[in-house]
Coordinates of C-alpha atoms and ligand atoms in Angstrom, one line a residue:
M1 CA 109.5 108.2 104.9
R2 CA 110.2 108.4 108.9
A3 CA 108.3 106.7 111.8
V4 CA 106.4 109.0 113.2
D5 CA 105.4 109.0 116.4
V6 CA 101.4 109.5 116.0
S7 CA 100.7 109.9 120.2
A8 CA 102.8 113.4 119.5
V9 CA 100.2 114.6 117.1
K10 CA 97.0 116.5 116.5
R11 CA 95.0 113.7 114.5
P12 CA 94.1 114.8 111.0
S13 CA 91.5 114.2 109.7
R14 CA 91.5 110.3 107.9
R15 CA 91.7 111.9 104.5
R16 CA 95.0 114.3 105.9
S17 CA 96.5 111.9 107.2
A18 CA 96.0 109.0 104.5
E19 CA 97.5 112.2 101.5
A20 CA 100.7 112.7 104.2
A21 CA 101.1 109.2 104.2
L22 CA 101.3 109.2 100.4
A23 CA 104.0 112.5 100.0
R24 CA 106.5 110.4 102.5
W25 CA 106.2 107.4 101.4
R26 CA 106.5 108.7 98.0
E27 CA 109.7 111.7 99.7
A28 CA 111.6 107.8 100.6
R29 CA 112.0 106.7 97.4
F30 CA 114.1 103.5 98.5
G31 CA 112.9 101.0 100.9
L32 CA 114.5 97.4 102.5
F33 CA 111.9 94.3 101.6
I34 CA 112.2 91.5 104.0
H35 CA 111.7 87.4 103.3
W36 CA 112.1 85.1 106.2
G37 CA 109.8 82.2 107.3
L38 CA 110.1 78.3 107.6
Y39 CA 111.4 78.7 104.0
A40 CA 114.6 79.6 104.9
I41 CA 115.1 76.3 106.3
P42 CA 115.6 74.1 103.8
A43 CA 117.1 77.7 101.6
G44 CA 116.2 75.7 98.3
V45 CA 117.0 72.4 99.0
W46 CA 113.9 69.5 99.0
Q47 CA 115.3 66.0 99.4
G48 CA 118.4 66.3 98.6
K49 CA 117.8 68.5 95.3
R50 CA 118.6 71.5 94.3
V51 CA 114.3 73.1 93.4
P52 CA 114.5 75.9 91.0
Y53 CA 112.3 79.0 91.2
I54 CA 112.4 80.9 94.1
G55 CA 112.9 79.6 97.9
E56 CA 109.4 80.7 99.8
W57 CA 107.8 78.6 96.9
M58 CA 109.3 75.2 97.7
M59 CA 106.3 74.2 99.0
F60 CA 104.0 74.7 96.4
R61 CA 106.2 73.6 93.7
E62 CA 107.2 70.2 95.7
K63 CA 103.6 69.8 96.8
I64 CA 104.6 69.3 99.9
P65 CA 101.9 68.5 101.9
L66 CA 101.1 70.6 104.9
A67 CA 101.7 68.5 108.0
T68 CA 105.6 67.6 106.9
Y69 CA 106.4 71.2 105.7
A70 CA 104.8 72.4 109.2
K71 CA 107.7 70.5 110.9
F72 CA 110.0 73.5 110.0
A73 CA 108.9 75.6 112.5
A74 CA 110.2 72.6 115.3
Q75 CA 113.6 73.6 113.7
F76 CA 113.0 77.4 114.3
N77 CA 115.7 78.9 116.3
P78 CA 117.1 81.9 115.1
K79 CA 120.0 82.9 117.3
N80 CA 121.7 85.4 114.7
F81 CA 118.0 87.1 114.7
D82 CA 119.3 90.9 115.7
A83 CA 117.0 93.4 114.9
A84 CA 118.5 95.7 115.9
G85 CA 121.3 95.4 112.8
I86 CA 119.4 94.9 110.4
V87 CA 117.6 98.2 111.3
R88 CA 121.1 99.8 111.1
L89 CA 121.6 98.1 107.9
A90 CA 118.8 99.8 106.6
R91 CA 119.9 103.0 107.3
E92 CA 123.5 102.3 106.5
A93 CA 121.5 101.9 103.1
G94 CA 119.6 104.5 103.2
Q95 CA 116.5 103.4 102.8
R96 CA 113.8 104.5 104.7
Y97 CA 110.8 102.0 105.2
L98 CA 111.0 98.2 105.9
V99 CA 107.7 96.0 104.9
I100 CA 108.8 92.1 106.2
T101 CA 107.3 88.8 105.2
A102 CA 104.5 89.3 108.3
K103 CA 102.4 86.2 106.4
H104 CA 104.1 84.5 103.5
H105 CA 102.1 82.6 101.2
D106 CA 102.6 79.0 103.4
G107 CA 100.0 80.8 105.7
F108 CA 102.6 80.5 108.6
A109 CA 103.0 83.6 110.6
M110 CA 106.3 85.6 111.5
Y111 CA 104.5 87.4 114.6
E112 CA 102.2 86.2 117.5
S113 CA 98.8 85.8 116.4
A114 CA 96.3 85.1 118.8
S115 CA 94.0 84.3 116.2
H116 CA 95.8 81.6 114.5
P117 CA 97.8 79.6 116.4
Y118 CA 100.5 78.8 113.5
N119 CA 103.1 81.0 114.2
V120 CA 106.3 81.9 115.0
V121 CA 105.5 82.1 119.1
Q122 CA 103.6 79.0 119.4
A123 CA 104.7 76.5 116.6
T124 CA 108.8 77.5 117.1
P125 CA 111.2 76.7 119.6
W126 CA 111.9 80.4 119.7
H127 CA 108.5 81.1 121.5
H128 CA 109.7 84.5 120.2
D129 CA 108.3 87.5 118.4
P130 CA 110.3 89.1 115.7
M131 CA 108.1 92.0 114.6
K132 CA 107.8 93.5 118.8
D133 CA 111.5 93.6 118.6
L134 CA 111.4 95.4 114.8
A135 CA 109.1 97.2 116.0
R136 CA 111.3 98.6 118.7
E137 CA 113.8 98.6 116.4
C138 CA 112.3 101.0 114.0
K139 CA 110.8 103.4 116.2
K140 CA 114.0 103.7 117.9
Q141 CA 116.6 104.3 114.1
G142 CA 113.3 106.2 112.6
V143 CA 112.4 103.9 109.7
T144 CA 108.8 103.0 108.9
L145 CA 107.0 99.7 109.5
C146 CA 105.7 98.1 106.5
F147 CA 104.4 94.1 106.5
Y148 CA 104.9 92.3 103.4
Y149 CA 100.2 89.7 103.9
S150 CA 99.2 87.3 101.3
Q151 CA 96.0 88.3 101.3
D152 CA 95.0 85.3 98.7
I153 CA 97.1 82.3 98.4
D154 CA 97.5 80.7 101.8
W155 CA 98.6 77.2 100.9
Q156 CA 97.4 76.8 105.3
H157 CA 94.3 77.0 105.1
P158 CA 91.5 75.0 103.7
D159 CA 90.1 77.6 102.0
G160 CA 93.2 80.0 100.8
A161 CA 93.8 79.5 97.8
W162 CA 96.5 76.4 96.2
N163 CA 96.7 74.3 98.0
T164 CA 95.2 72.1 96.2
W165 CA 96.8 68.8 97.0
D166 CA 95.9 69.3 100.9
F167 CA 92.5 70.4 100.4
D168 CA 89.9 70.2 98.3
E169 CA 89.4 72.7 95.8
R170 CA 85.6 73.0 95.2
K171 CA 85.0 73.0 99.1
K172 CA 87.1 76.4 99.1
N173 CA 85.4 78.9 100.3
T174 CA 87.0 82.8 100.4
N175 CA 85.3 84.6 102.7
R176 CA 85.4 81.6 105.5
Y177 CA 89.2 82.5 104.4
L178 CA 89.3 86.3 105.2
R179 CA 86.7 85.7 108.0
E180 CA 89.0 83.3 109.6
K181 CA 92.1 84.2 109.6
V182 CA 93.2 87.3 107.7
Y183 CA 90.9 89.9 108.9
P184 CA 91.7 88.7 112.4
Q185 CA 95.4 88.9 111.0
L186 CA 95.3 91.9 109.9
R187 CA 93.7 93.3 113.1
E188 CA 96.6 92.1 114.7
L189 CA 99.3 93.0 113.4
L190 CA 97.3 96.9 112.9
T191 CA 97.0 97.5 116.4
N192 CA 100.0 95.1 118.1
Y193 CA 103.3 96.8 116.7
G194 CA 102.2 100.7 116.7
P195 CA 101.9 103.0 113.2
V196 CA 101.8 100.8 110.0
G197 CA 103.6 102.4 107.1
L198 CA 101.9 100.0 104.7
I199 CA 100.5 96.3 104.1
W200 CA 102.1 95.2 101.1
F201 CA 100.0 93.1 99.7
D202 CA 100.5 90.4 97.1
T203 CA 98.9 87.9 94.2
P204 CA 95.8 88.0 94.6
V205 CA 94.3 85.6 92.3
T206 CA 91.1 84.8 93.4
I207 CA 90.2 87.8 95.3
S208 CA 86.6 89.4 93.9
P209 CA 86.7 93.3 93.8
R210 CA 84.7 93.6 96.2
Q211 CA 87.1 90.9 98.5
S212 CA 90.0 93.0 97.5
A213 CA 87.5 96.6 98.5
A214 CA 86.4 95.3 101.9
I215 CA 90.4 94.7 102.8
R216 CA 90.7 98.1 101.8
R217 CA 88.2 99.4 104.3
F218 CA 89.3 96.9 107.1
V219 CA 92.9 98.5 106.9
K220 CA 92.0 102.2 106.2
K221 CA 89.1 102.2 109.3
I222 CA 92.1 100.3 111.7
Q223 CA 94.6 102.5 110.8
P224 CA 93.9 105.5 108.3
G225 CA 97.5 107.1 107.9
C226 CA 98.0 102.7 106.4
L227 CA 99.1 102.5 102.9
V228 CA 97.7 99.7 100.9
S229 CA 100.2 98.5 98.2
G230 CA 98.4 97.8 94.9
R231 CA 98.9 93.7 95.2
I232 CA 95.6 94.3 96.7
G233 CA 94.0 93.9 93.5
H234 CA 91.4 95.7 90.7
G235 CA 93.1 98.6 90.9
L236 CA 92.7 99.7 95.1
G237 CA 96.2 100.0 95.9
D238 CA 97.2 103.4 97.2
Y239 CA 100.1 102.9 94.6
G240 CA 101.2 99.9 91.7
I241 CA 103.4 97.7 91.4
P242 CA 104.7 96.2 88.0
R243 CA 105.6 92.5 87.7
D244 CA 108.6 91.1 90.1
N245 CA 112.4 92.7 89.2
Q246 CA 110.2 94.3 86.4
M247 CA 111.3 98.3 84.9
P248 CA 108.8 99.8 82.8
P249 CA 110.4 101.5 79.8
G250 CA 110.0 105.4 79.8
R251 CA 108.1 107.5 82.7
L252 CA 105.1 106.0 83.8
A253 CA 102.1 108.2 85.2
G254 CA 100.9 108.0 89.0
D255 CA 103.0 105.9 91.6
W256 CA 105.1 103.2 91.9
E257 CA 107.4 100.2 93.3
V258 CA 109.5 98.6 91.9
C259 CA 110.6 95.7 93.8
A260 CA 113.3 93.6 93.2
T261 CA 116.4 90.7 94.7
L262 CA 119.7 91.3 95.4
N263 CA 120.7 87.8 93.8
H264 CA 117.1 86.0 91.9
T265 CA 115.1 84.3 95.0
W266 CA 114.2 86.8 97.4
G267 CA 113.5 84.0 100.4
Y268 CA 117.2 82.5 101.8
K269 CA 118.2 80.0 99.3
K270 CA 122.0 78.7 100.1
H271 CA 122.8 78.1 96.1
D272 CA 122.1 81.1 94.6
Q273 CA 125.2 82.8 94.6
D274 CA 124.6 84.7 91.5
W275 CA 124.5 88.6 93.2
K276 CA 123.4 91.6 91.1
S277 CA 126.6 93.9 91.2
A278 CA 126.7 97.4 93.4
S279 CA 126.6 99.5 90.4
D280 CA 123.4 98.3 88.6
L281 CA 121.7 98.3 91.9
I282 CA 122.2 101.8 91.9
R283 CA 121.7 102.8 88.5
T284 CA 118.5 100.9 89.0
L285 CA 117.7 102.6 92.3
V286 CA 118.3 105.9 89.6
E287 CA 116.2 104.8 87.3
S288 CA 113.0 104.3 89.5
A289 CA 112.9 107.3 90.8
S290 CA 113.3 109.1 87.3
K291 CA 110.1 107.6 86.3
N292 CA 108.0 108.1 89.6
A293 CA 108.5 104.8 91.5
N294 CA 110.2 103.8 94.7
Y295 CA 112.8 101.2 94.8
L296 CA 112.2 98.2 97.2
L297 CA 115.3 95.5 97.4
N298 CA 114.9 92.9 99.0
I299 CA 117.0 90.6 101.7
G300 CA 116.4 87.2 102.5
P301 CA 118.2 86.5 105.9
D302 CA 119.1 82.7 106.7
A303 CA 117.0 80.2 108.9
T304 CA 119.7 81.3 112.0
G305 CA 118.2 85.1 110.9
R306 CA 122.0 86.0 109.3
V307 CA 122.0 88.2 106.7
P308 CA 123.5 87.4 103.8
A309 CA 127.1 88.8 103.4
A310 CA 126.8 89.8 99.5
S311 CA 123.4 91.9 100.3
V312 CA 124.9 93.4 103.3
S313 CA 128.1 94.7 101.5
R314 CA 125.5 95.6 98.3
L315 CA 123.7 97.3 100.2
R316 CA 126.1 99.4 102.3
A317 CA 127.8 100.4 99.2
I318 CA 124.1 101.9 97.7
G319 CA 124.1 103.7 101.3
A320 CA 127.5 104.7 100.5
W321 CA 126.6 106.5 97.3
L322 CA 123.6 108.3 98.3
R323 CA 124.8 109.8 101.3
K324 CA 126.8 111.6 99.2
N325 CA 124.1 112.0 95.7
G326 CA 120.8 111.6 98.1
A327 CA 120.0 115.2 97.0
S328 CA 119.0 113.5 93.0
I329 CA 116.4 110.7 94.5
Y330 CA 115.1 111.6 98.0
G331 CA 112.0 113.7 97.6
T332 CA 112.2 114.4 94.1
S333 CA 110.0 114.0 91.0
P334 CA 110.3 112.0 87.5
S335 CA 111.8 113.3 84.6
P336 CA 109.7 115.9 82.6
F337 CA 109.9 114.0 79.2
A338 CA 108.2 110.6 78.9
H339 CA 111.6 109.2 76.8
D340 CA 114.7 107.2 78.7
F341 CA 118.1 108.2 77.2
P342 CA 120.9 106.0 76.1
W343 CA 123.4 107.9 79.0
G344 CA 121.4 108.0 81.5
R345 CA 118.7 109.0 83.7
I346 CA 116.8 112.9 84.9
T347 CA 115.1 113.4 88.3
T348 CA 113.8 116.9 89.6
K349 CA 112.8 118.9 92.5
G350 CA 111.1 122.3 91.8
R351 CA 113.5 124.1 89.7
I352 CA 116.4 121.5 89.7
L353 CA 117.3 119.4 87.4
Y354 CA 119.4 116.3 88.1
L355 CA 121.2 114.6 84.8
H356 CA 122.7 110.9 86.1
L357 CA 125.3 110.0 83.9
F358 CA 125.8 106.3 83.5
N359 CA 129.0 105.9 81.6
K360 CA 131.6 108.4 81.2
P361 CA 130.2 111.5 78.5
S362 CA 132.4 112.8 75.6
R363 CA 133.5 116.6 76.5
L364 CA 129.8 118.0 74.8
F365 CA 127.2 116.9 76.1
E366 CA 123.5 117.4 74.5
L367 CA 119.6 117.4 75.4
R368 CA 117.3 117.3 72.8
G369 CA 114.0 118.6 73.8
L370 CA 114.5 120.6 77.0
Q371 CA 112.3 124.5 76.9
T372 CA 113.5 126.0 80.1
R373 CA 116.4 128.5 80.6
V374 CA 119.2 126.9 82.8
V375 CA 120.8 129.4 84.8
T376 CA 123.9 127.4 86.0
A377 CA 124.7 123.6 85.7
T378 CA 127.3 122.2 88.5
P379 CA 128.4 118.3 89.0
L380 CA 125.9 117.7 92.3
L381 CA 129.6 117.1 94.1
A382 CA 131.0 120.1 92.7
P383 CA 128.7 122.6 93.4
G384 CA 131.8 125.7 92.7
R385 CA 132.8 124.0 89.1
K386 CA 130.9 125.9 86.6
L387 CA 130.1 123.7 83.6
G388 CA 130.2 126.2 80.3
V389 CA 126.2 126.1 79.5
R390 CA 124.8 126.6 75.9
Q391 CA 121.2 126.8 74.5
T392 CA 119.9 126.9 71.3
I393 CA 117.0 126.4 68.7
D394 CA 118.2 124.1 65.9
P395 CA 117.1 125.8 62.9
T396 CA 115.4 122.9 61.0
T397 CA 113.2 121.4 63.6
G398 CA 112.3 124.1 66.1
T399 CA 114.0 121.4 68.7
P400 CA 115.5 122.9 71.6
V401 CA 119.5 122.2 72.3
L402 CA 121.6 122.2 75.2
K403 CA 125.0 122.0 75.4
L404 CA 127.0 121.2 78.6
D405 CA 130.8 121.8 78.3
L406 CA 132.1 118.9 80.8
Q407 CA 135.9 119.9 80.5
G408 CA 137.5 118.6 83.2
L409 CA 134.3 117.0 84.5
R410 CA 135.5 113.7 87.3
F411 CA 133.7 111.0 86.5
A412 CA 132.9 108.9 89.5
N413 CA 130.8 104.9 88.7
P414 CA 128.8 104.3 88.9
V415 CA 126.8 107.7 88.4
T416 CA 128.1 110.6 88.3
V417 CA 125.4 113.6 88.9
L418 CA 125.0 116.9 87.2
K419 CA 123.0 119.7 89.0
L420 CA 121.2 122.6 86.2
R421 CA 120.0 125.8 88.1
L422 CA 116.5 126.4 86.2
A423 CA 114.9 130.0 85.6
A424 CA 111.5 127.8 85.8
C425 CA 110.2 124.0 86.4
P426 CA 111.1 122.0 83.1
T427 CA 109.2 122.2 80.3
V428 CA 110.0 120.3 77.4
T429 CA 109.1 119.2 74.0
P430 CA 106.7 117.1 74.1
G431 CA 106.7 113.2 72.0
P432 CA 110.5 111.6 70.6
I433 CA 113.1 112.9 69.8
Q434 CA 116.0 111.7 68.1
E435 CA 119.3 111.4 69.8
P436 CA 122.8 113.0 68.9
D437 CA 124.0 109.8 68.3
G438 CA 121.2 109.6 65.7
I439 CA 118.9 106.9 67.4
L440 CA 115.3 107.5 67.5
S441 CA 113.7 105.1 69.9
L442 CA 110.0 105.2 70.1
L443 CA 108.3 104.0 72.9
T444 CA 105.3 102.8 73.3
A445 CA 104.7 104.9 76.2
E446 CA 104.5 108.2 73.4
A447 CA 102.2 106.2 70.6
R448 CA 98.7 106.7 69.8
A449 CA 96.6 104.0 69.7
C450 CA 94.6 103.3 66.8
S451 CA 91.2 101.8 65.0
A452 CA 90.4 101.4 61.7
K453 CA 86.3 100.4 62.9
G454 CA 86.8 103.6 66.2
R455 CA 87.6 102.8 69.9
P456 CA 90.5 100.4 69.3
N457 CA 91.1 97.4 72.0
L458 CA 94.6 97.7 72.5
K459 CA 95.8 99.2 75.3
I460 CA 98.5 100.8 76.3
S461 CA 99.1 100.0 79.8
P462 CA 99.9 102.1 82.4
L463 CA 103.6 100.1 82.5
G464 CA 103.6 101.2 78.3
F465 CA 103.1 97.7 76.9
T466 CA 100.3 97.3 74.7
G467 CA 97.6 94.7 75.9
G468 CA 94.9 93.4 74.5
W469 CA 95.8 93.4 70.7
K470 CA 93.6 90.8 69.2
Q471 CA 92.4 92.9 66.0
T472 CA 94.2 93.9 62.9
S473 CA 92.7 96.6 62.8
D474 CA 93.8 97.7 66.1
W475 CA 98.0 99.5 65.5
L476 CA 100.2 101.7 66.9
E477 CA 101.4 105.4 65.6
W478 CA 104.5 107.9 66.6
R479 CA 104.8 111.6 65.6
G480 CA 108.5 112.2 66.0
T481 CA 110.5 114.9 65.6
V482 CA 114.4 114.0 63.0
L483 CA 117.2 116.4 63.0
T484 CA 120.0 114.2 60.8
P485 CA 117.5 111.6 57.9
G486 CA 119.2 109.2 56.9
K487 CA 118.7 105.8 55.9
F488 CA 117.6 103.6 58.7
T489 CA 117.4 99.4 60.3
V490 CA 113.5 100.0 61.4
E491 CA 113.4 97.4 64.7
V492 CA 110.7 96.5 66.8
I493 CA 111.6 96.0 70.2
T494 CA 108.6 93.2 72.3
T495 CA 109.4 91.5 75.7
H496 CA 108.1 88.8 78.1
Q497 CA 108.4 87.8 81.4
H498 CA 111.6 85.2 81.5
L499 CA 109.6 82.4 82.6
E500 CA 106.6 82.6 80.6
S501 CA 106.5 82.7 76.4
W502 CA 107.2 85.1 73.8
S503 CA 104.6 85.7 72.0
G504 CA 106.3 86.1 68.5
G505 CA 104.9 85.0 65.0
H506 CA 102.7 87.6 64.2
T507 CA 102.9 89.5 61.3
A508 CA 104.0 92.6 61.7
R509 CA 103.9 95.6 59.0
I510 CA 106.2 99.4 59.6
E511 CA 104.6 102.3 57.7
T512 CA 106.7 105.7 57.7
T513 CA 107.8 107.8 55.1
G514 CA 105.5 106.3 52.3
R515 CA 107.2 103.2 52.7
S516 CA 105.8 100.0 53.9
L517 CA 107.8 97.0 55.7
R518 CA 106.2 93.7 56.5
K519 CA 107.8 90.7 58.5
K520 CA 107.2 88.0 60.8
L521 CA 108.1 88.8 64.6
T522 CA 111.6 87.0 64.7
R523 CA 114.1 86.8 67.4
D524 CA 116.6 88.2 65.7
A525 CA 118.9 89.7 68.5
Q526 CA 118.3 90.7 71.7
I527 CA 119.0 94.2 73.3
D528 CA 121.6 94.2 76.6
Y529 CA 120.0 96.1 79.1
I530 CA 120.2 95.4 83.2
Q531 CA 116.9 93.4 83.9
A532 CA 117.1 91.4 80.7
A533 CA 117.8 88.9 82.6
Y534 CA 113.7 89.1 84.1
F535 CA 112.0 90.4 80.7
P536 CA 114.0 90.4 77.9
R537 CA 113.9 92.5 75.2
I538 CA 113.9 90.5 71.6
A539 CA 113.7 93.1 68.4
T540 CA 113.0 92.0 65.0
R541 CA 115.1 93.2 62.7
M542 CA 111.8 95.3 59.6
G543 CA 114.3 96.5 57.3
Q544 CA 115.5 99.8 56.3
V545 CA 113.3 103.3 55.3
E546 CA 114.7 106.6 54.4
I547 CA 113.5 109.8 55.7
K548 CA 114.8 112.7 53.8
E549 CA 114.5 115.9 55.9
P550 CA 114.8 117.1 59.0
G551 CA 111.1 117.9 60.7
P552 CA 108.2 115.9 62.0
F553 CA 107.5 112.4 60.9
T554 CA 105.0 109.7 62.0
L555 CA 105.1 106.3 62.1
S556 CA 102.7 103.5 62.1
L557 CA 103.4 99.9 63.7
H558 CA 100.4 96.8 62.3
L559 CA 99.7 93.7 63.3
D560 CA 98.7 92.0 59.9
K561 CA 98.9 88.3 61.7
I562 CA 97.9 87.8 65.4
L563 CA 98.2 83.9 66.1
P564 CA 96.0 82.5 68.7
P565 CA 97.5 82.8 72.4
P566 CA 98.9 79.3 73.8
K567 CA 97.1 77.3 76.2
D568 CA 99.1 77.3 78.9
T569 CA 98.2 81.1 79.0
P570 CA 99.5 82.3 82.5
L571 CA 97.3 83.9 84.8
W572 CA 99.2 87.9 84.7
D573 CA 99.4 87.8 80.6
D574 CA 96.9 87.4 77.6
M575 CA 99.9 86.6 75.9
S576 CA 99.1 88.8 73.2
P577 CA 101.6 90.8 71.9
L578 CA 104.1 93.0 74.1
V579 CA 105.1 96.0 71.5
V580 CA 108.1 97.7 74.1
A581 CA 109.4 100.8 71.3
V582 CA 110.3 100.2 68.0
R583 CA 113.9 102.3 67.3
L584 CA 115.1 103.8 64.0
L585 CA 119.2 103.1 64.1
P586 CA 121.2 105.0 61.3
V587 CA 122.5 102.7 59.4
Ligands
FHN601 O1 104.8 84.6 95.5 C1 105.2 86.6 95.8 C2 107.1 85.7 95.5 O2 107.1 84.6 96.8 C3 107.3 87.1 96.2 O3 106.9 87.2 97.5 C4 106.7 88.8 95.3 C5 108.2 89.8 95.5 O4 107.7 90.9 95.2 N1 105.8 88.5 94.9 C6 104.9 86.9 94.5 C7 105.7 87.3 93.6 O5 105.0 88.0 92.7

């Protein structure tokens, strides 16, 4: 998503310019998120106490009166802010767009807003508009400038959502807030800084479908090529966003953007020094691309404007990997398979398949289900080294099996990429296939929702989880392929957002091969994976089954008893069970 000088090109139609903008955004695959505002001053500490949760929510967590919070503005004079350096950092990291908080939930505009005095130019001794600097630098350095804007939650405006300690909830009038603050400020952002790649709307909590639609129209009227993030609400974004730091299982349908922190806060917190490793970040970038998602990775500059050194080094490490391996990420399409693999992830570009190995593989690498002929296979970084290729058909199941001889392959941490040239665009066997290690993962995304009463209420969400599973007459069903029969332990895997409670305790039943396993969903084990801190995956061991013959098989998951949701049901979740998968592990 390189910045485009719109004055130099003939004006395309509105529709074409929106499509071109989406195509550029998709091609970019990697962006820089920046959370910077007054909250960087307390930096996670209030009245001598470390405040838990993300730094930019301090005003809400501590119910700090607006008059008190607003005093931070008088201290904001960020002598280390370096727009050129930040944009250079994004470029070094291989990030092609940058999204900065023009106004976060605290309601403070980090740019010159003629329509509202609560802004960085009028209210701080700095009297300076950092967005002007960033716009100039983005244009100069070829990075697309984008703005985050909190369109619903606003703790400064009496009619904004969720400041109930300063303002009377009953008197709130959202339309007045939109009219007085949101529309005028959006107009400023869309007219004073040149072309804007996208507006990253966030947290639609009280806004109506009509209001979201009107905001979208407003943006598109001023800049038809400006994208609108999925959190405008009501499914009206140009692309979707999973929850923060969430990596869904399996491939996603449509366009998505995974947004993530480098530590565990978005806005700067001086005591959060728990940084993710560069290796995990690179793997997460790969995983996002393999699932049809961009990766938007955050920095939280401190109150002086300095980007934490730990963030800089990690972004540079990702950039170093991308400089060599970027062909397997930028402009790629997602994996042709709907499921994930235990060894790594796949991206594609036309007739090329990129296999991203996350661990040192054994000499013989096996991939099941690829129907297309492989012409050549080479390590991406050693194009002259042809790898041995053998493609056969498993005689009992008809499953295509690809074997690569990786002898002498130099595995480079954290991800080594193999490039496979195919005779045509890839096609694959649909449905779950048993892996060479004997494990069968049946993702919810690959299941069918069924009901004994006609149409199921149970939904499979676009992110591949169950939703609205409230009736025992609904069930999930999979058809998969087993190549090596035998005895298997059956696990049901469920998840939850780490700050919300886990929906367990329901009674589940597995039906397969004429056997029935019935058990309460208990927390028997936790599955280790990169995002486990945010969305723990909990395994319930249901018992054992025996599959006697190779070939197709069917398995279904039922809930015989569904517990009512807890009283503290959060806004984002109906607290019905979130099933990720059923796994069959060879005994
Ligand atoms: O509440 C915000 C949060 O402060 C942060 O901006 C994140 C970034 O995705 N969005 C909201 C929570 O989902």
